[in-house]
Amino acid sequence: MQIYVCVKHVPDSAANIHILGNTQIDEKVAFLLNPYDEHAVTEAAVLKKTVPDSDIIAVCMGKKDAEKTIRSAMAMGADRGLVVETDAVCDSMTTARALHAAIVQDGSPDIIFTGKESIDSEGMQTLFRIGALFDFPVVTNAVSLEIKSGKAVVTCELAGGRTRTFQLALPCVLGAGRGLNTPNYPTFPDVVKARKKPIQTISLDSLGIPPGPGSAKIVALEPLIQKRRPKKILGTPAEQAKEIIRILQQDAKVIS
Amino acid sequence: MKQAGIYIEMENNRVKDTSLGMITLAARADVFLYALVLDGVDDSTRQNLAEYGINTIVDMPLADDPQIRRNPAVRAGAIADAARELKLDTIFGLSTAEGKDIIPRVAAMMDVPLVMDCLDVNLEKNIARTSQYSGKVMADIQLTGSVIIFGIRPNAVQPVPAPAQAQTITLTLDTTVPANLSLLSWDDGEDGGRISLAEADIIIAGGRGLKNKENFSLIFECAGKMNAAVGASRVAVDEGWVPYACQVGQTGEKVSPQVYIACGISGSIQHFAGMKTAKMIIAVNKDENAAIMAHCDYHVQGDLFEILPELIKQL
Ligand SMILES: Cc1cc2nc3c(=O)[nH]c(=O)nc-3n(C[C@H](O)[C@H](O)[C@H](O)COP(=O)(O)OP(=O)(O)OC[C@H]3O[C@@H](n4cnc5c(N)ncnc54)[C@H](O)[C@@H]3O)c2cc1C
């Protein structure tokens, strides 16, 4: 099987984000593999165990530095990497077109994994767009996967513990959720081995992607600073509870 | 005038309040509003939608067969068909768990731009406001295209009545299930009626401070008494005290309730990423230096094992 995993190079969730100018962030912070993509790579590695001659290809669009994220994916099980290099900030319509074109140029996927969303731009849509470009079925927030007689049987989670189980024809696109598996955190030998795996870099321009019929453009970024002024609720636990109830009734008006 | 279609989510045959909030948000602009209803329109639905400002209710009932009705690709296809048929230029849907599986499909099928999880929308300029980078940044994103789509965070805008004369039209849809994606089964959870985290007015959440699974019943009991949804920090989920579906934060649910009560939660950046936009935060923590105590509206210093039982007693 040819298993593609689309991965994204994102700022560490604990990093302080500074805004430069009006529409960009200061990228001098630690970047790493998007957490949901860790589940995607791990699942690809699990699948490869059952279909041994599979090839796992990690694909990432980003700046040159994105190679680091490909190396992380390799340490977790990807066999080779593909970087679509660009300095531009692309919207998801363009990103999906680029990933689609890069994958088509590289091979023919039997399955494409992604994370259900990226933790930086939180767009939640690139996987669906990739699916539409290939005309492959897509599901998101997958928490279990089984390949049965040439079809993927995937359970996806909705809110409140609700689930839906789908059957997808292969090839398909699966958006990994956190319940899918426990990521394979690499050992030192995995990291060393990953350094020797091949990465191919192609420039976004060389893919010659025509502009999409629409666009999403960031026109302003501003830090989300909270101006909350904590008021202390003092007293005995009984008095504190009483005051909380009063606030819920009279100030927030959410209980009667 | 803009022609906007609002995809209405229903629960127990009623229009969700969060769907009504979306109508209020859209109606701020000079816009003709269609309500796109896939689950049947009865009199109370009609009145409800008219009361909040819908101009035309589009009744496009899907077949009763849950394999059809619940298939997100079928639902998305219906919305895309309606958009073409009605020549809509703008589509709104909720960024709920269902919405996250439907709205991006519509955008992908139509190949048009989308912003999910919008906290606000300026329809004059086609700009959506959404949070990025784990709630650390607010981004204004401008969409261009013949059709544009906004996924609205539930509770981002409270519904305000604005009565309109609504007419109802029926659209007959081709609802074939795509051959490559079928729904085999579904599970609505043990208590299907449990309040959904993303849409709750009140959330009471527990973290490591609860210490074990048994103690978490304090949170459930409190939630039951105030009709709140139960949330949790990642620690509480990783420890197996509550299911992942309860997790609030960067890698969990993003919520904007009226009130968020955090008990035994320290207020990590990743937790805040999911609840920063709550209108009111009440923090119960024994450590007055916990991060959450400096970023809340009410700071309740004390032992949750004393305060929660009092709350349960007094509610
Ligand atoms: C990539 C990534 C993603 C993450 N995503 C999320 C996410 O989505 N959601 C999330 O929550 N976390 C997330 N985390 C984890 C996050 O960093 C924190 O570890 C987690 O939020 C801490 O949970 P907590 O507040 O319950 O525990 P702690 O930080 O241990 O805090 C426990 C608090 O309970 C208080 N306490 C203890 N006993 C009592 C008592 N008897 N009475 C009152 N108070 C008491 C303590 O004073 C303390 O403040 C993520 C981390 C990473 C790296």
CSV table of C-alpha atoms in Angstrom, one decimal, chain A residues 94 97 208-214:
chain,number,residue,atom,x,y,z
A,94,THR,CA,-4.2,26.4,-2.1
A,97,ARG,CA,-4.3,21.9,-4.2
A,208,GLY,CA,2.2,25.1,-11.3
A,209,ILE,CA,-1.1,25.2,-9.4
A,210,PRO,CA,-3.7,27.5,-11.0
A,211,PRO,CA,-5.3,29.9,-8.5
A,212,GLY,CA,-8.5,28.6,-6.9
A,213,PRO,CA,-11.9,30.2,-7.5
A,214,GLY,CA,-11.8,31.9,-4.1
